[in-house]
């Protein structure tokens, strides 16, 4: 048995800002209710206190875990507080959400990176795993966020598309490459 000695504090913090999700993905503990926890969002004051406790040694904060962060009505204020504290901010979302003024709120918050977990280009492929997801809404949100980013003349957030490859969606990989190219700068022009 060997003892492990840690010589530094963690530099990445995961802060689960919402414990529920709008989807029912079959292998997700939230989607299948395996975690048996109530749907609740982290209050903004609690999130701010936690950020303030770690801001002197944490470099990056990931404001998601097993829930959909954009379902927390305070998420944009939490992102802004983390940014103002000097932290690199990251959110992973299914983007199959309807939030009033989502593109403006995302860009105005100063979010650094947005990972869009979208495992299908067509509705049929997407909803095979991301049950209850809406492909048109997902891609409309990506397009609107990149357009808002261009409109404001800023380079944040960077937008990543995360595509889990299954038998039911592998035929869409070429289309994904086209979507990724569009989501860079040309998506904002369309």
Backbone as a ProteinNet text record, in pm:
[ID]
protein_1_A
[PRIMARY]
XXXXXXXXXXXXXXXXXXXXXXXXXXXXXXXXXXXXXXXXXXXXXXXXXXXXXXXXXXXXXXXXXXXXXXXXXXXXXXXXXXXXXXXXXXXXXXXXXXXXXXXXXXXXXXXXXXXXXXXXXXXXXXXXXXXXXXXXXXXXXXXXXXXXXXXXXXXXXXXXXXXXXXXXXXXXXXXXXXXXXXXXXXXXXX
[TERTIARY]
84	0	87.9	61.8	140.9	53	102.2	27.8	42.3	-65	-62.1	-61.4	31	39.5	9.5	-89.8	-128.4	-59.2	10.6	88.2	21.6	-98.4	-166.6	-316.9	-385	-530.6	-583.3	-707.1	-764.1	-771.7	-759.2	-766.7	-888.8	-968.9	-1096.9	-1206.1	-1316.1	-1430.2	-1551.1	-1619.8	-1748.9	-1856	-1949.3	-2058.2	-2188.8	-2261.7	-2386.4	-2495.6	-2531.7	-2622	-2769.8	-2799.6	-2937.7	-2937.3	-3019.9	-3015.9	-3115	-3181.7	-3278	-3246.2	-3322	-3301.9	-3436.2	-3444	-3564.7	-3565.7	-3454.9	-3446.9	-3450.7	-3465.6	-3472.8	-3375	-3248.9	-3147.7	-3136.3	-3136.7	-3147.7	-3027.1	-2910.5	-2793.9	-2750.7	-2829.1	-2797	-2865.6	-2794.3	-2858.3	-2964.1	-2954.4	-3058.3	-3180.2	-3158	-3267.8	-3347	-3280.2	-3347.4	-3385.7	-3359.7	-3390.9	-3319.1	-3202.3	-3124.5	-3066.2	-3046.7	-2987.5	-3088.5	-3215.1	-3322.5	-3308	-3289.2	-3282.3	-3387.5	-3429	-3533.7	-3473.8	-3558	-3515.9	-3507.1	-3388.8	-3370.8	-3254.5	-3264.7	-3152.8	-3075	-2946.6	-2863.2	-2894	-2930.4	-2956.5	-2830.9	-2850.7	-2738.7	-2646.9	-2701.9	-2615.9	-2528.1	-2579.9	-2498.5	-2386.3	-2419.4	-2317.1	-2208.9	-2249.5	-2151.2	-2059.2	-2115.6	-2032.4	-1930.5	-1974.2	-1883	-1772.8	-1809.3	-1710.2	-1610.4	-1659.9	-1571.3	-1475.3	-1517.2	-1430	-1311.3	-1327.6	-1223.3	-1153.6	-1198.5	-1150.6	-1000.7	-936.4	-793.1	-705.1	-760.9	-678.3	-742.1	-870.6	-936.3	-919.3	-891.9	-876.3	-999.1	-1066.6	-1180.3	-1296.1	-1416.8	-1536	-1632.2	-1674.8	-1769.8	-1905.5	-1998.4	-2125.8	-2234	-2198.3	-2289.1	-2235.9	-2319.5	-2277	-2381.5	-2485.1	-2586.7	-2720.4	-2718.5	-2842.7	-2826.2	-2933.6	-2932	-2918.9	-2801.3	-2776.7	-2865.5	-2909.6	-2992.2	-3134.1	-3168.4	-3297.2	-3290.1	-3170.9	-3155.3	-3172.9	-3275.9	-3299.5	-3186.8	-3102	-2991.9	-2859.2	-2857.3	-2730.2	-2648.5	-2712.3	-2636.4	-2570.8	-2636.7	-2576.7	-2460.7	-2474.8	-2366.9	-2245.5	-2269.8	-2159.6	-2089.5	-2165.3	-2107	-2022.6	-2072.3	-1996.8	-1864.1	-1869.9	-1747.1	-1649.6	-1699.3	-1613.2	-1550.4	-1632.8	-1581.2	-1477.1	-1484.2	-1385.4	-1259.2	-1256.7	-1137.9	-1132.2	-1244.9	-1245.6	-1288.7	-1233.8	-1274.9	-1402.4	-1509.2	-1640.6	-1680.2	-1739.2	-1778.6	-1918.3	-2001.7	-2132.5	-2146.2	-2201.7	-2240.3	-2391.8	-2455	-2600.6	-2649.2	-2772.6	-2832.7	-2891.6	-2902.4	-2954	-3092.5	-3161.8	-3300.3	-3389.7	-3361.8	-3430.4	-3483.6	-3596.6	-3652.3	-3635.8	-3542.6	-3516	-3527.6	-3607.6	-3625.4	-3490.4	-3463	-3339	-3212.6	-3218.9	-3103.1	-2974.7	-2972.8	-2845.9	-2784.4	-2865	-2814.2	-2765.6	-2841.3	-2802.4	-2671.3	-2655.6	-2532.9	-2412.7	-2423.1	-2310.4	-2284.5	-2389.8	-2373.1	-2313.9	-2338.5	-2285.7	-2133.8	-2076.6	-1932.4	-1886.8	-1980.2	-1945.5	-1830.7	-1729.4	-1611.8	-1632.1	-1689.6	-1706.5	-1842.7	-1908.7	-2037.5	-2022.2	-2043.7	-2042.3	-2186.7	-2221.3	-2356.2	-2356.4	-2421.7	-2429.4	-2545.3	-2513.3	-2614.3	-2570.6	-2639.5	-2597.5	-2678.6	-2712.9	-2784.9	-2814.4	-2811.1	-2844.7	-2994.9	-3046.8	-3190.5	-3262.9	-3390.3	-3471.1	-3472	-3485	-3491.7	-3364.5	-3249.1	-3123.1	-3102.6	-3132	-3110.6	-3194.6	-3322.7	-3410.7	-3396.6	-3319.5	-3295.5	-3223.7	-3124.7	-3057	-3102.5	-3103.8	-3143.6	-3296.3	-3361.5	-3507.8	-3571.2	-3665.9	-3739.7	-3664.7	-3549.2	-3475.1	-3540.7	-3517	-3571.4	-3454.7	-3426	-3310.2	-3318.4	-3435.3	-3449.2	-3418.7	-3467.9	-3443	-3295	-3231.4	-3087.9	-3006.7	-3026.9	-2947.2	-2988.4	-3115	-3157.3	-3089.8	-3077.4	-3008.8	-2861.1	-2796.9	-2654.8	-2639.7	-2721.8	-2714.1	-2739	-2839.7	-2872.2	-2759.9	-2697.1	-2586.4	-2467.4	-2433.5	-2320.3	-2351.7	-2477.1	-2515.4	-2504.5	-2547.6	-2538.3	-2392.6	-2310.5	-2167.6	-2109.2	-2144.5	-2096.6	-2153.2	-2280.9	-2345.3	-2275.1	-2235.4	-2167.4	-2018	-1966.7	-1824.8	-1732	-1776.3	-1694.7	-1664.5	-1569.5	-1532	-1576.5	-1661.6	-1711.2	-1862.8	-1912.7	-1840.6	-1792.6	-1685.2	-1653.3	-1760.6	-1800.5	-1907.4	-1851.3	-1864.2	-1822.4	-1946.4	-1944.8	-2049.8	-1994.7	-2064.6	-2025.4	-2124.7	-2074.1	-2155.8	-2113	-2193.6	-2165.4	-2206.4	-2114	-2140.5	-2197.9	-2312.7	-2381.3	-2408.9	-2455.6	-2495.1	-2605.4	-2696.9	-2812	-2778.4	-2657.9	-2626.6	-2493.9	-2418.7	-2287.3	-2295.8	-2408.9	-2426.2	-2437.5	-2452.3	-2465.8	-2335.2	-2224.6	-2097.5	-2054.6	-2076.1	-2040.6	-2123.2	-2250.9	-2337.2	-2293.5	-2244.4	-2195.2	-2078.2	-1989.1	-1874.7	-1921.5	-2023.5	-2080.6	-2138.3	-2209.7	-2267.9	-2158.5	-2050.7	-1940.1	-1878.4	-1859.2	-1803	-1895.9	-2024	-2121.3	-2123	-2103.2	-2112.7	-1992.9	-1886.9	-1773.9	-1813.5	-1765.9	-1803	-1912.1	-1917.9	-2016.4	-2159	-2177	-2311.2	-2374.6	-2294.4	-2345.4	-2388.9	-2333.8	-2364.5	-2495.4	-2544.6	-2662.8	-2791.8
-119.3	0	124.8	207.4	329.3	451.1	539.2	661.3	760.5	830.4	933.5	1068.2	1151	1284.9	1385.7	1468	1569.2	1699.1	1757.7	1877.8	2006.9	1996.4	2118.1	2102.2	2212.8	2211.1	2184.6	2136.8	2114.3	2245.4	2236.4	2357.5	2360.2	2252.7	2249.1	2217	2291.8	2266.5	2230	2123.1	2088.3	2134.2	2211.9	2262.5	2227.7	2131.8	2086.4	2188	2269.7	2380.9	2345.7	2227.6	2180.5	2028.8	1969.8	1824.7	1747.9	1815.5	1747.8	1771.8	1706.1	1721.3	1708.2	1769.3	1761.7	1638.5	1564.8	1446	1319.6	1207.4	1076.7	979.6	1016.3	932.1	799.4	685.5	555	511.8	569.2	529.6	637.8	742	852.8	830.9	841.1	821.2	926.8	1044.2	1145.4	1111.7	1079.4	1047.6	925.1	830.9	708.9	714.3	826	850.7	754	706.8	617.1	689.7	820.8	896.3	923.5	908.1	926.6	1056.5	1164.7	1294.9	1385.8	1480.4	1570.8	1671.4	1718	1820.5	1953.6	2010.5	2138.9	2212.9	2343.9	2423.8	2479.9	2500.5	2558.4	2708	2757.3	2900.9	2982.7	3096.8	3179.4	3219.3	3251.1	3292.9	3178.8	3057.6	2941.7	2919	2927.5	2910	3017.1	3140.9	3249	3223.9	3178.1	3148.8	3040.1	2936.2	2826.9	2874.7	2956.5	3011.7	3098.1	3181.3	3269.3	3191	3074	2991.5	2934.6	2910.9	2841.2	2928.1	3050.6	3131.9	3160.4	3148.3	3178.1	3064.3	2943.7	2833.8	2759.3	2774.9	2708.7	2795.8	2732.3	2803.9	2789.4	2674.5	2643.9	2592.8	2636.3	2587.3	2531.8	2408.3	2340.1	2342.6	2415.4	2442.5	2342.8	2215	2106.9	1977.5	1878.5	1744	1646.3	1618	1522.2	1589.8	1714.7	1785.1	1879.5	1944.7	2043.1	2182.3	2243.6	2370.4	2486.4	2487.1	2598.2	2593.7	2488.6	2484.9	2556.5	2595	2675.9	2822.5	2889.9	3028.8	3124.2	3083.1	3168	3139.4	3049.7	3004.6	3118.3	3216.4	3322.9	3415.4	3437.6	3516.8	3439.7	3308	3225	3228.5	3215.4	3222.8	3357.1	3465.1	3599.5	3614.4	3564.3	3574	3497.7	3377.6	3298.1	3368.8	3425.2	3500.5	3620	3693.3	3810.2	3771.3	3646.7	3596.2	3547.1	3554.8	3517.2	3371.7	3301.4	3159.7	3137.8	3035.4	2991.5	2911	2947.1	2887.4	2793.5	2679.3	2576.3	2526	2510.8	2447.1	2342.9	2227.7	2125.7	2116.8	2122.1	2127.1	2039.2	1991.4	1921.1	2020.8	2146.1	2257.3	2232.2	2133.5	2110.5	2178.5	2306.6	2385.1	2514.3	2557.2	2686.8	2779.1	2872.6	2972	3107.8	3195.8	3329.2	3398.5	3451	3525.4	3444.7	3314.2	3227.7	3276.9	3306.7	3347.3	3471.6	3572.3	3695.8	3669.1	3591.8	3560.4	3481.8	3386.6	3306.7	3395.7	3477.1	3562.3	3669.5	3734.1	3839.2	3787.7	3661.4	3605	3594.5	3589.2	3573.8	3429.2	3335.5	3193.6	3171.5	3094.3	3070.5	2956.8	2843.4	2729.2	2665.1	2635.1	2566.2	2436.1	2324.6	2194.9	2153.6	2130.6	2090.2	1939.4	1867.2	1721.2	1684.5	1660.8	1634.7	1512.5	1401.8	1274.1	1232.8	1328.2	1298.1	1425.8	1417.3	1531.1	1530.1	1414.7	1401.9	1382.4	1413.4	1393.4	1246	1158.3	1014.6	965.9	1005.2	960.8	1024.7	1152.6	1223	1161.5	1141.4	1096.9	948.4	874.6	734.3	724	810.1	812.3	930.8	1048.7	1170.5	1180.4	1094	1085.5	1214.9	1261.2	1386.1	1508	1488.4	1599.8	1642.6	1767.3	1823.3	1873	1803.7	1836.5	1978.3	2018.4	2154	2259.3	2237.8	2332.2	2336	2220.3	2214.4	2298.2	2273.2	2343.6	2489.8	2520.7	2661.5	2736.5	2673	2737.4	2759.7	2660.9	2677.9	2793.9	2795.3	2901	3038	3047.7	3175.7	3222.8	3131	3168.9	3217.7	3147.5	3191.8	3323.2	3342.9	3471	3584.4	3559.7	3662.6	3693.9	3591.4	3610.8	3700.6	3673.3	3754.5	3896.6	3908.1	4039.3	4126.8	4066.1	4141.6	4158.6	4086.7	4099.4	4039.6	3929.5	3863	3720.2	3658.9	3522.4	3417.8	3456.5	3361.9	3352	3237.6	3115.4	3040.6	2964	2869.2	2760.7	2706.6	2607.3	2476.3	2372	2237.6	2152.4	2069.4	1970.1	1836.4	1775.1	1644	1542.7	1444.1	1347.6	1207.9	1141.9	1003.1	915.3	835.3	754.5	618.9	589.1	461.4	405	281.4	221.8	305.2	359.3	430.1	569.8	621	755.6	766.6	658.2	666.3	709.9	683.9	726	878.6	949.3	1095.2	1168.8	1096.6	1161.2	1264.5	1235.9	1333.8	1461	1444.9	1561.7	1639.1	1567.3	1633.8	1724.7	1677.3	1759.3	1888.8	1879.1	1999.7	2092.5	2037.7	2118.7	2184.2	2110.8	2167	2285.3	2272.3	2382.9	2502.4	2477.1	2585.7	2650.9	2572.1	2627	2713.8	2704.4	2791.4	2933.3	2991.4	3129.7	3139	3043.9	3055.1	3034.2	2962.1	2942	3077.7	3169.9	3301.6	3381.6	3349.1	3425.9	3382.5	3263.3	3211.5	3266.4
0	0	0	-98.6	-112.9	-85.1	-5.3	25.9	-88.7	-116.3	-219.3	-151.1	-192.3	-136	-246.4	-224.4	-321	-282	-378.2	-346.2	-393.5	-449.4	-493.2	-475.9	-480.8	-477.4	-618.1	-629.9	-763.3	-842	-973.1	-1055.2	-1146	-1142.6	-1213.6	-1112.4	-1121.5	-1033.1	-1117.4	-1079.6	-1138.7	-1041.5	-1091.3	-1008.8	-1079.7	-1025	-1086.5	-1053.3	-1150.5	-1126.2	-1141.3	-1198	-1206.8	-1205.2	-1120.1	-1101.2	-1188.8	-1278.3	-1364.5	-1510.3	-1594.8	-1738.6	-1809.5	-1925.3	-2006.7	-2097.4	-2104	-2188	-2103.4	-2170.9	-2105.1	-2171	-2177	-2240.9	-2164.7	-2236	-2171	-2087.6	-2107.9	-2028.6	-1931	-1918	-1828.3	-1694.2	-1582.7	-1453.3	-1420.1	-1480.2	-1459.6	-1544.6	-1670.7	-1762	-1721.5	-1656.8	-1612.6	-1464.4	-1401.8	-1260.2	-1165.6	-1203.7	-1117.8	-997.6	-1009.3	-898.7	-788.3	-820	-723.2	-644.6	-716.3	-650	-709.6	-632.5	-680	-777.6	-867.7	-963.8	-890.2	-890.2	-822.3	-885	-883.4	-932.7	-813.9	-835.8	-732.1	-725.3	-608.1	-595.3	-625.2	-686.2	-731	-615.4	-499.9	-387.6	-338.5	-339.8	-300	-401.7	-528.4	-632.8	-619.4	-595.6	-580.6	-461.2	-350.2	-231.6	-264	-335.3	-368.7	-463.5	-560.2	-653	-577.5	-488.7	-411.6	-322.4	-275.6	-191.8	-268.4	-397.7	-473.9	-578.5	-597.1	-709.3	-707.1	-592.1	-585.3	-634.6	-650.4	-701.6	-818.1	-839.9	-952.5	-1077.3	-1190.3	-1317.3	-1406.5	-1395.6	-1483.1	-1399.2	-1436.3	-1368.8	-1472.4	-1449.6	-1538	-1466.6	-1524.3	-1458.2	-1499.5	-1499	-1536	-1477.2	-1472.3	-1438	-1490.3	-1411.5	-1454.1	-1479.9	-1517.8	-1545.5	-1663.3	-1701	-1810.2	-1747.5	-1757.3	-1687.6	-1732.6	-1858.9	-1905	-1847.8	-1772.7	-1703	-1568.4	-1527.3	-1406	-1445.8	-1395.4	-1436	-1395.3	-1302.4	-1255.7	-1324.5	-1422.1	-1479.5	-1538.5	-1598.2	-1663.9	-1561.6	-1450.7	-1342.3	-1278.8	-1267.7	-1213	-1306	-1436.1	-1533.1	-1521.9	-1519.3	-1511.6	-1384.8	-1272.5	-1147.4	-1157.9	-1215.9	-1232	-1325.3	-1433.8	-1527.2	-1457.8	-1383	-1310.7	-1206.3	-1158.7	-1062.6	-1132.5	-1265.7	-1341.7	-1382.5	-1374.8	-1408.9	-1553.5	-1616	-1748.9	-1729.7	-1800.6	-1777.9	-1891.4	-1853.8	-1950	-1913.9	-2016.3	-2000.9	-2110.3	-2072.2	-2168	-2162.6	-2279.4	-2287.4	-2402.3	-2390.8	-2503.7	-2602.9	-2565.6	-2646.9	-2704.7	-2651.3	-2690.1	-2586.2	-2565.4	-2463.1	-2523.5	-2471.3	-2509.6	-2390.3	-2404.6	-2301.3	-2368.7	-2312	-2370.4	-2383.7	-2501.9	-2529.6	-2501.6	-2522.6	-2493.8	-2559.4	-2689.7	-2752.1	-2686.4	-2663.2	-2600.7	-2458.4	-2383.1	-2245.5	-2241	-2333	-2336.5	-2365.8	-2468.9	-2508.2	-2402.3	-2353.9	-2253.4	-2122.9	-2090.1	-1964.8	-1967.8	-2088.9	-2100.9	-2103.4	-2117	-2121.6	-2219.2	-2175.6	-2260.1	-2359.6	-2312.2	-2402.5	-2378.6	-2489.7	-2487.1	-2565.2	-2497.5	-2563.2	-2586	-2710.9	-2747.1	-2770.5	-2682.4	-2692.5	-2783.6	-2909.9	-3011.5	-3090.9	-3069.5	-3126.1	-3247.6	-3328.8	-3451.2	-3526.4	-3656.9	-3741.9	-3769.2	-3801.6	-3826.5	-3693.4	-3694	-3573.7	-3533.4	-3631.9	-3603.1	-3533.4	-3585.3	-3525.1	-3387.6	-3376.5	-3249.1	-3137.4	-3161.5	-3053.6	-3021.4	-3099.9	-3066.8	-2932.8	-2908.8	-2778.7	-2694.2	-2750.1	-2677	-2682.7	-2608.6	-2612.3	-2564.6	-2642.2	-2622.5	-2677.2	-2739.7	-2799.2	-2929.7	-2966.9	-3089.7	-3174.9	-3283.9	-3367.6	-3423.2	-3471.6	-3526.5	-3420.8	-3299.6	-3190.9	-3154.2	-3147.1	-3114.6	-3212.7	-3342	-3442.4	-3456.2	-3430.7	-3430.5	-3316.4	-3200.8	-3087.7	-3117.5	-3178.2	-3213.5	-3311.3	-3413.5	-3513.8	-3450.9	-3366.5	-3303.4	-3210.4	-3138.6	-3049.6	-3131.4	-3239.9	-3321.8	-3393.4	-3431.4	-3491.8	-3390.6	-3268.2	-3163.3	-3132.3	-3128.5	-3105.9	-3215.8	-3340.8	-3453.5	-3446.3	-3412.3	-3402.7	-3299.3	-3188.9	-3082.8	-3110.4	-3209.3	-3243.2	-3138.6	-3077.2	-2974.8	-3019.9	-2954.2	-2992.9	-2891.2	-2799.5	-2699	-2706.3	-2676.8	-2640.9	-2764.5	-2747.8	-2853.4	-2843.7	-2956.8	-2959.1	-3011.7	-2931.7	-2970	-2990.1	-3093	-3108.6	-3060.7	-2966.5	-2915.7	-2970.8	-3040.8	-3113.8	-3072.1	-2990.1	-2954.5	-3072.2	-3120.9	-3240.7	-3200.6	-3259.2	-3241.9	-3381.5	-3386.6	-3515.4	-3581.9	-3501.4	-3557.9	-3611.1	-3582.9	-3630.9	-3706.1	-3716.6	-3780	-3926	-3990.3	-4129.7	-4142.1	-4032.4	-4035.5	-4006.2	-3993.2	-3959.8	-4064.2	-4193	-4296.7	-4282.1	-4251.8	-4230.6	-4106.4	-4006	-3885.2	-3918.5	-4004.3	-4043.4	-4109.2	-4192.7	-4254.2	-4148.3	-4050.4	-3942.5	-3860	-3832.6	-3754.7	-3828.5	-3958.4	-4034.8	-4032.1	-4044.9	-4038.2	-3901.1	-3795.9	-3661.3	-3626.7	-3704.6	-3676.5	-3710.7	-3813.1	-3842.6	-3948	-4039.8	-4146.6	-4099.1	-3988.7	-3935.5	-3905.5	-3856.2	-3819.4	-3943.3	-4059.4	-4180.8	-4245.3	-4216.3	-4285	-4225.7
[MASK]
++++++++++++++++++++++++++++++++++++++++++++++++++++++++++++++++++++++++++++++++++++++++++++++++++++++++++++++++++++++++++++++++++++++++++++++++++++++++++++++++++++++++++++++++++++++++++++++

